[in-house]
Short mmCIF file of C-alpha atoms in Angstrom, two decimals:
data_model
loop_
_atom_site.label_atom_id
_atom_site.label_comp_id
_atom_site.label_asym_id
_atom_site.label_seq_id
_atom_site.Cartn_x
_atom_site.Cartn_y
_atom_site.Cartn_z
CA MET A 1 95.00 116.24 141.81
CA ASN A 2 96.38 113.50 144.04
CA LEU A 3 97.65 111.37 141.21
CA PRO A 4 100.59 113.53 140.09
CA ARG A 5 101.68 113.93 143.70
CA ALA A 6 101.70 110.13 144.14
CA HIS A 7 103.81 109.84 140.99
CA LEU A 8 106.22 112.38 142.35
CA LEU A 9 106.54 110.41 145.58
CA ILE A 10 107.26 107.22 143.71
CA VAL A 11 109.91 108.92 141.61
CA ALA A 12 111.47 110.47 144.71
CA ALA A 13 111.49 107.13 146.50
CA ALA A 14 113.09 105.44 143.51
CA LEU A 15 115.77 108.13 143.31
CA LEU A 16 116.46 107.80 147.02
CA ALA A 17 116.78 104.03 146.67
CA ALA A 18 119.15 104.45 143.75
CA VAL A 19 121.36 106.89 145.68
CA ALA A 20 121.30 104.67 148.77
CA GLY A 21 122.16 101.66 146.64
CA PHE A 22 125.06 103.51 145.06
CA LEU A 23 126.38 104.62 148.48
CA VAL A 24 126.10 101.13 149.92
CA PHE A 25 127.57 99.17 147.03
CA ARG A 26 130.20 101.47 145.51
CA ASP A 27 132.85 100.34 148.01
CA ALA A 28 131.66 96.77 148.27
CA PRO A 29 134.03 94.10 146.95
CA PRO A 30 132.97 92.33 143.76
CA ALA A 31 130.42 89.65 144.50
CA ALA A 32 132.54 86.69 143.37
CA PRO A 33 136.21 86.60 144.41
CA THR A 34 138.60 86.16 141.50
CA GLN A 35 139.40 82.52 140.92
CA GLN A 36 142.83 81.54 142.18
CA ALA A 37 144.99 79.34 139.99
CA VAL A 38 147.31 78.28 142.79
CA THR A 39 146.47 75.66 145.40
CA LEU A 40 148.37 76.68 148.54
CA LEU A 41 149.41 74.13 151.14
CA PRO A 42 147.91 74.81 154.58
CA GLU A 43 151.52 75.14 155.80
CA PRO A 44 154.58 75.43 153.54
CA ARG A 45 156.87 72.47 154.01
CA PRO A 46 160.60 72.13 153.37
CA LEU A 47 161.64 70.79 150.00
CA PRO A 48 163.11 67.31 150.12
CA ALA A 49 166.89 67.56 150.29
CA PHE A 50 168.70 66.76 147.04
CA THR A 51 172.12 66.93 145.46
CA LEU A 52 171.88 66.93 141.69
CA LEU A 53 173.47 68.73 138.72
CA ASP A 54 172.48 71.97 137.05
CA GLN A 55 172.67 72.54 133.29
CA HIS A 56 176.27 73.73 133.63
CA GLY A 57 177.25 70.43 135.22
CA ALA A 58 177.73 72.02 138.65
CA PRO A 59 176.28 70.46 141.79
CA ILE A 60 173.03 72.00 142.94
CA ASP A 61 171.00 71.43 146.08
CA GLU A 62 167.83 72.76 147.67
CA GLN A 63 169.66 75.85 148.98
CA ALA A 64 169.85 77.13 145.38
CA LEU A 65 166.08 77.46 145.35
CA THR A 66 165.88 80.09 148.09
CA GLY A 67 165.77 83.90 147.95
CA ARG A 68 162.86 84.28 145.57
CA TRP A 69 159.66 82.54 144.56
CA GLN A 70 160.32 79.67 142.20
CA LEU A 71 158.09 77.91 139.70
CA MET A 72 159.33 74.35 139.40
CA PHE A 73 158.14 71.65 137.06
CA PHE A 74 159.17 68.24 135.84
CA GLY A 75 159.60 67.38 132.18
CA PHE A 76 161.99 66.09 129.54
CA THR A 77 163.48 67.51 126.38
CA HIS A 78 162.11 64.76 124.11
CA CYS A 79 158.63 66.02 124.95
CA PRO A 80 157.65 68.28 122.02
CA ASP A 81 154.15 69.27 123.02
CA ILE A 82 153.38 69.88 126.68
CA CYS A 83 156.88 70.68 127.98
CA PRO A 84 157.49 73.53 125.49
CA MET A 85 154.04 74.91 126.28
CA THR A 86 154.75 74.89 130.01
CA LEU A 87 158.24 76.38 129.62
CA GLN A 88 156.84 79.11 127.41
CA THR A 89 154.13 79.88 129.93
CA LEU A 90 156.55 80.00 132.88
CA ALA A 91 159.07 82.13 130.98
CA ALA A 92 156.22 84.53 130.17
CA VAL A 93 155.07 84.65 133.81
CA ARG A 94 158.65 85.42 134.82
CA GLY A 95 158.76 88.17 132.21
CA ARG A 96 155.89 89.95 133.95
CA PHE A 97 158.09 90.78 136.95
CA ASP A 98 161.28 92.74 137.55
CA GLY A 99 164.06 92.75 140.10
CA PRO A 100 163.82 90.76 143.32
CA ASP A 101 160.12 90.11 142.71
CA GLN A 102 160.92 88.15 139.58
CA PRO A 103 160.20 84.47 140.20
CA GLY A 104 162.71 81.84 139.17
CA VAL A 105 161.82 78.96 136.88
CA VAL A 106 163.18 75.49 137.61
CA PHE A 107 162.97 72.61 135.12
CA VAL A 108 163.75 69.19 136.55
CA SER A 109 164.43 66.55 133.89
CA ILE A 110 162.78 63.25 134.72
CA ASP A 111 164.73 61.73 131.83
CA PRO A 112 168.32 62.34 132.98
CA ALA A 113 169.63 59.46 130.85
CA ARG A 114 168.93 61.51 127.71
CA ASP A 115 169.00 64.98 129.27
CA GLY A 116 172.59 65.57 130.25
CA PRO A 117 173.62 69.04 131.40
CA GLU A 118 174.63 70.21 127.91
CA MET A 119 171.42 69.04 126.25
CA LEU A 120 169.38 70.58 129.04
CA GLY A 121 171.32 73.86 128.86
CA ASP A 122 170.74 74.29 125.11
CA TYR A 123 167.10 73.39 125.49
CA LEU A 124 166.37 75.76 128.36
CA ALA A 125 168.38 78.70 126.98
CA TYR A 126 165.98 78.80 124.05
CA TYR A 127 163.19 79.78 126.45
CA ASP A 128 165.13 81.78 129.02
CA PRO A 129 168.83 81.39 129.93
CA ASP A 130 167.97 82.12 133.56
CA ILE A 131 165.85 78.99 133.91
CA ILE A 132 167.52 76.62 136.37
CA GLY A 133 167.87 73.16 134.85
CA ILE A 134 168.22 70.14 137.11
CA THR A 135 169.41 66.71 136.06
CA GLY A 136 171.80 64.14 137.55
CA ALA A 137 171.99 60.50 138.48
CA GLU A 138 168.79 58.69 137.54
CA ALA A 139 168.20 57.28 141.02
CA ALA A 140 168.76 60.66 142.69
CA VAL A 141 166.40 62.48 140.32
CA ALA A 142 163.79 59.77 140.78
CA ALA A 143 164.09 60.01 144.57
CA PHE A 144 163.61 63.78 144.48
CA ALA A 145 160.56 63.45 142.22
CA ARG A 146 159.10 60.72 144.42
CA ALA A 147 159.60 62.77 147.58
CA LEU A 148 157.50 65.52 146.00
CA GLY A 149 154.80 63.07 144.99
CA VAL A 150 155.65 63.40 141.30
CA ALA A 151 154.44 60.33 139.47
CA VAL A 152 156.94 59.33 136.80
CA VAL A 153 156.35 56.38 134.52
CA MET A 154 159.08 55.52 132.05
CA GLY A 155 157.52 54.19 128.86
CA GLU A 156 158.71 51.11 127.02
CA ALA A 157 161.25 51.84 124.32
CA ASP A 158 159.93 51.23 120.80
CA ALA A 159 161.84 49.61 117.92
CA HIS A 160 163.72 52.88 117.43
CA GLY A 161 164.75 53.13 121.06
CA HIS A 162 162.37 56.00 121.64
CA TYR A 163 160.37 56.13 124.80
CA ALA A 164 158.06 58.64 126.41
CA VAL A 165 157.92 59.55 130.07
CA ASP A 166 154.53 60.09 131.67
CA HIS A 167 154.75 62.75 134.31
CA THR A 168 152.94 65.16 136.55
CA THR A 169 151.93 68.39 134.86
CA ALA A 170 151.61 70.40 138.07
CA VAL A 171 153.91 73.38 138.55
CA PHE A 172 155.27 73.51 142.09
CA LEU A 173 155.47 76.84 143.86
CA VAL A 174 158.52 77.24 146.09
CA ASP A 175 158.63 80.20 148.47
CA PRO A 176 161.70 82.40 149.09
CA GLN A 177 162.57 80.27 152.13
CA GLY A 178 162.90 77.31 149.79
CA ARG A 179 159.73 75.64 151.04
CA LEU A 180 157.03 74.02 148.97
CA ALA A 181 154.18 76.52 149.24
CA GLY A 182 151.66 75.20 146.74
CA LEU A 183 151.06 74.07 143.21
CA PHE A 184 149.48 75.14 139.97
CA ARG A 185 147.48 72.46 138.19
CA LEU A 186 146.48 72.56 134.52
CA PRO A 187 145.54 74.66 132.71
CA HIS A 188 148.55 76.91 133.14
CA ARG A 189 147.60 80.43 132.16
CA VAL A 190 150.09 83.30 132.25
CA ASP A 191 147.61 85.91 133.51
CA ALA A 192 146.23 83.79 136.33
CA MET A 193 149.65 82.60 137.51
CA ALA A 194 151.11 86.12 137.41
CA ARG A 195 148.12 87.48 139.33
CA ASP A 196 148.47 84.86 142.06
CA LEU A 197 152.20 85.57 142.37
CA GLU A 198 151.52 89.30 142.64
CA ARG A 199 149.09 88.57 145.44
CA LEU A 200 151.66 86.41 147.24
CA LEU A 201 154.39 89.04 146.83
CA GLY A 202 151.98 91.65 148.20
CA ALA A 203 151.05 89.49 151.17
CA ARG A 204 154.69 89.00 152.01
CA GLY A 205 155.69 92.68 151.59
CA MET B 1 129.63 76.47 63.87
CA ASN B 2 128.45 73.19 65.27
CA ARG B 3 131.95 71.83 65.18
CA ALA B 4 133.31 74.87 67.03
CA LEU B 5 130.63 74.47 69.69
CA ALA B 6 131.38 70.78 70.01
CA ALA B 7 135.09 71.49 70.36
CA ALA B 8 134.40 74.11 73.03
CA LEU B 9 132.15 71.72 74.92
CA ALA B 10 134.74 68.97 74.67
CA ALA B 11 137.41 71.34 76.01
CA LEU B 12 135.13 72.35 78.86
CA ALA B 13 134.37 68.72 79.65
CA LEU B 14 138.09 67.95 79.75
CA LEU B 15 138.70 70.89 82.02
CA LEU B 16 135.94 69.80 84.42
CA ALA B 17 137.15 66.22 84.36
CA GLY B 18 140.59 67.46 85.31
CA CYS B 19 139.18 69.30 88.32
CA ALA B 20 136.67 66.77 89.55
CA PRO B 21 138.71 64.11 91.35
CA SER B 22 140.83 66.65 93.20
CA PRO B 23 141.57 65.39 96.71
CA ASP B 24 140.57 68.82 98.01
CA ASP B 25 137.01 67.68 97.76
CA GLY B 26 137.72 65.11 100.45
CA VAL B 27 139.76 66.66 103.20
CA LEU B 28 140.40 70.37 103.60
CA ILE B 29 143.66 70.99 105.43
CA GLU B 30 144.38 74.27 107.14
CA ASP B 31 146.85 75.90 109.48
CA ALA B 32 149.63 73.34 109.14
CA TRP B 33 152.63 74.33 111.25
CA VAL B 34 155.55 72.97 113.21
CA ARG B 35 156.59 74.37 116.56
CA GLU B 36 160.12 75.73 116.38
CA ALA B 37 162.14 73.81 118.96
CA PRO B 38 165.26 74.58 120.94
CA PRO B 39 168.51 73.83 119.09
CA GLY B 40 169.39 70.17 119.32
CA ALA B 41 165.84 69.05 120.13
CA ARG B 42 165.32 65.49 118.91
CA ALA B 43 161.54 65.62 118.75
CA LEU B 44 159.28 68.33 117.36
CA ALA B 45 155.52 68.66 117.13
CA GLY B 46 153.41 69.45 114.08
CA TYR B 47 149.85 70.75 114.13
CA LEU B 48 147.05 71.20 111.59
CA GLN B 49 143.31 71.16 111.06
CA LEU B 50 141.61 68.55 108.92
CA ARG B 51 138.06 68.98 107.70
CA ASN B 52 136.38 66.00 106.09
CA ARG B 53 134.10 67.57 103.50
CA SER B 54 132.89 64.27 102.09
CA ASP B 55 129.88 62.23 103.20
CA ALA B 56 132.01 59.24 104.08
CA PRO B 57 134.09 58.60 107.17
CA LEU B 58 137.82 58.92 106.51
CA ALA B 59 140.94 58.56 108.59
CA LEU B 60 144.46 59.91 108.62
CA LEU B 61 146.73 56.87 108.54
CA PHE B 62 150.35 58.00 108.21
CA ALA B 63 152.62 60.97 107.87
CA ASN B 64 156.01 60.85 106.16
CA SER B 65 158.64 63.41 105.39
CA ASP B 66 162.19 63.59 104.11
CA ALA B 67 162.79 66.30 106.69
CA PHE B 68 162.50 63.87 109.64
CA ASP B 69 163.68 60.45 110.59
CA ARG B 70 160.09 59.34 111.08
CA ILE B 71 156.69 60.68 112.11
CA GLU B 72 154.06 59.27 114.44
CA LEU B 73 150.52 60.35 115.20
CA HIS B 74 150.41 61.24 118.87
CA GLN B 75 147.87 62.28 121.39
CA THR B 76 148.65 63.99 124.69
CA LEU B 77 146.34 62.68 127.37
CA HIS B 78 145.79 64.14 130.79
CA ASP B 79 144.49 62.04 133.56
CA ASP B 80 144.53 62.87 137.20
CA GLY B 81 147.21 65.54 136.90
CA ARG B 82 149.48 63.34 134.87
CA MET B 83 150.42 63.77 131.26
CA ARG B 84 150.81 60.86 128.90
CA MET B 85 151.81 60.89 125.28
CA VAL B 86 150.43 57.96 123.34
CA GLU B 87 150.82 56.92 119.74
CA VAL B 88 147.54 56.48 117.90
CA ASP B 89 147.17 54.01 115.06
CA HIS B 90 145.06 56.38 112.96
CA VAL B 91 143.00 59.53 113.43
CA PRO B 92 139.31 59.16 112.47
CA LEU B 93 137.88 62.01 110.39
CA PRO B 94 134.07 61.82 110.67
CA PRO B 95 132.14 63.29 107.70
CA GLY B 96 131.49 67.01 108.00
CA GLU B 97 133.70 67.40 111.04
CA THR B 98 136.94 69.24 111.70
CA VAL B 99 139.66 67.45 113.64
CA VAL B 100 142.15 69.81 115.23
CA PHE B 101 145.76 68.90 115.97
CA ALA B 102 146.74 71.52 118.56
CA PRO B 103 149.15 71.98 121.47
CA GLY B 104 148.12 69.81 124.40
CA GLY B 105 146.20 67.35 122.25
CA LEU B 106 146.73 65.61 118.92
CA HIS B 107 150.06 66.28 117.23
CA LEU B 108 152.40 64.87 114.64
CA MET B 109 155.43 63.66 116.55
CA LEU B 110 158.36 64.56 114.33
CA PHE B 111 161.46 62.59 115.24
CA ALA B 112 165.01 63.69 114.57
CA PRO B 113 164.89 66.59 112.12
CA ARG B 114 167.49 66.05 109.36
CA ALA B 115 168.41 69.74 109.47
CA PRO B 116 167.89 72.50 112.03
CA LEU B 117 164.51 74.17 111.54
CA GLN B 118 163.87 77.80 112.26
CA ASP B 119 160.95 80.17 112.30
CA GLY B 120 159.89 80.88 108.71
CA ASP B 121 161.31 77.63 107.30
CA ALA B 122 158.92 75.21 105.65
CA VAL B 123 158.88 71.43 105.56
CA MET B 124 156.88 69.14 103.31
CA ILE B 125 154.99 66.33 105.02
CA GLU B 126 153.00 63.72 103.14
CA LEU B 127 149.73 62.64 104.72
CA THR B 128 148.10 59.36 103.71
CA PHE B 129 144.36 58.89 104.13
CA SER B 130 142.17 55.80 104.39
CA ASP B 131 140.68 56.35 100.92
CA GLY B 132 144.13 55.78 99.46
CA THR B 133 144.87 59.41 98.69
CA ALA B 134 148.07 61.05 99.79
CA ARG B 135 148.67 64.78 100.11
CA ASP B 136 151.98 66.55 100.18
CA LEU B 137 151.55 69.42 102.53
CA ARG B 138 153.65 72.45 103.40
CA PHE B 139 154.12 73.00 107.13
CA GLU B 140 155.44 76.36 108.25
CA VAL B 141 157.90 76.42 111.17
CA ARG B 142 156.77 78.93 113.77
CA ASP B 143 158.43 80.39 116.82
CA VAL B 144 155.51 80.71 119.23
CA ARG B 145 157.40 81.92 122.28
CA ASP B 146 155.67 84.69 124.18
CA ARG B 147 158.11 87.60 124.02
CA ARG B 148 157.24 90.45 126.31
#
């Protein structure tokens, strides 16, 4: 006689708990926040001043990197593995956005002796003609890289005159005010980078 | 009757003998491709997978091709946020294991293509192994840009 009633109570209590649980948790944020790919600086800082050349041979300075978010990285055209991968990734990230939200992509050659404007222009146009290429006098490029903490080690030339250039793989994030806002370390994934940029665009707007 | 059987057996034996020392029994090579590069690029990268199906350790020693000035075996190394590309003397192929040449890791560094290479083209590259065998392999040129 009492047993079925006890069962009924248990069932009712369980139902109540389930409903309460649903009401409490349905609006709760997911337990673990989505992993960010970008490492933001505590405070954005101005880019080091520079006067270099773009891929059209025209002078370019830090003012050219304002007005939109920019993804900037350092590489060289004789780099057949990592540099194409990174350019491809950044061009794809850029392709996820339209209009003023679309980030710029900046490729700074750390091998300006081999990467003259024309070489750089042909190379970058293959990925996206809107990529800004930066080259120039070796000392000036090296100074700019150094000021950003980019480690560049020129390799010894082999018997064929070929040499590699060891370099930082981080992608630097420049904000629309032309300030260094953060950086993306490896691995560079299109989805994660695009998501972080969306978040930053949202925070700004 | 007996002679016919003997002839058939002899033919079969010849056929088997012809198949037996095939280098395919040593290293199985798959997914050989070259990344299409921007026009004028002086260095390209080639990738492939090598499976050593024998019981003995092997190694990839050299790669040669008429399509390039020269080829080196390279490894991209990452340490502490920096990327380094180093030439390796040979690539060990432990028995039963698959060694993968892939973007961001091992690659064939292909210097100075003799002719422009485009998506869909093919180049022949000869690989020489430590057991003395050499294989002429077809690498397909692929455009792997992400077009959205």
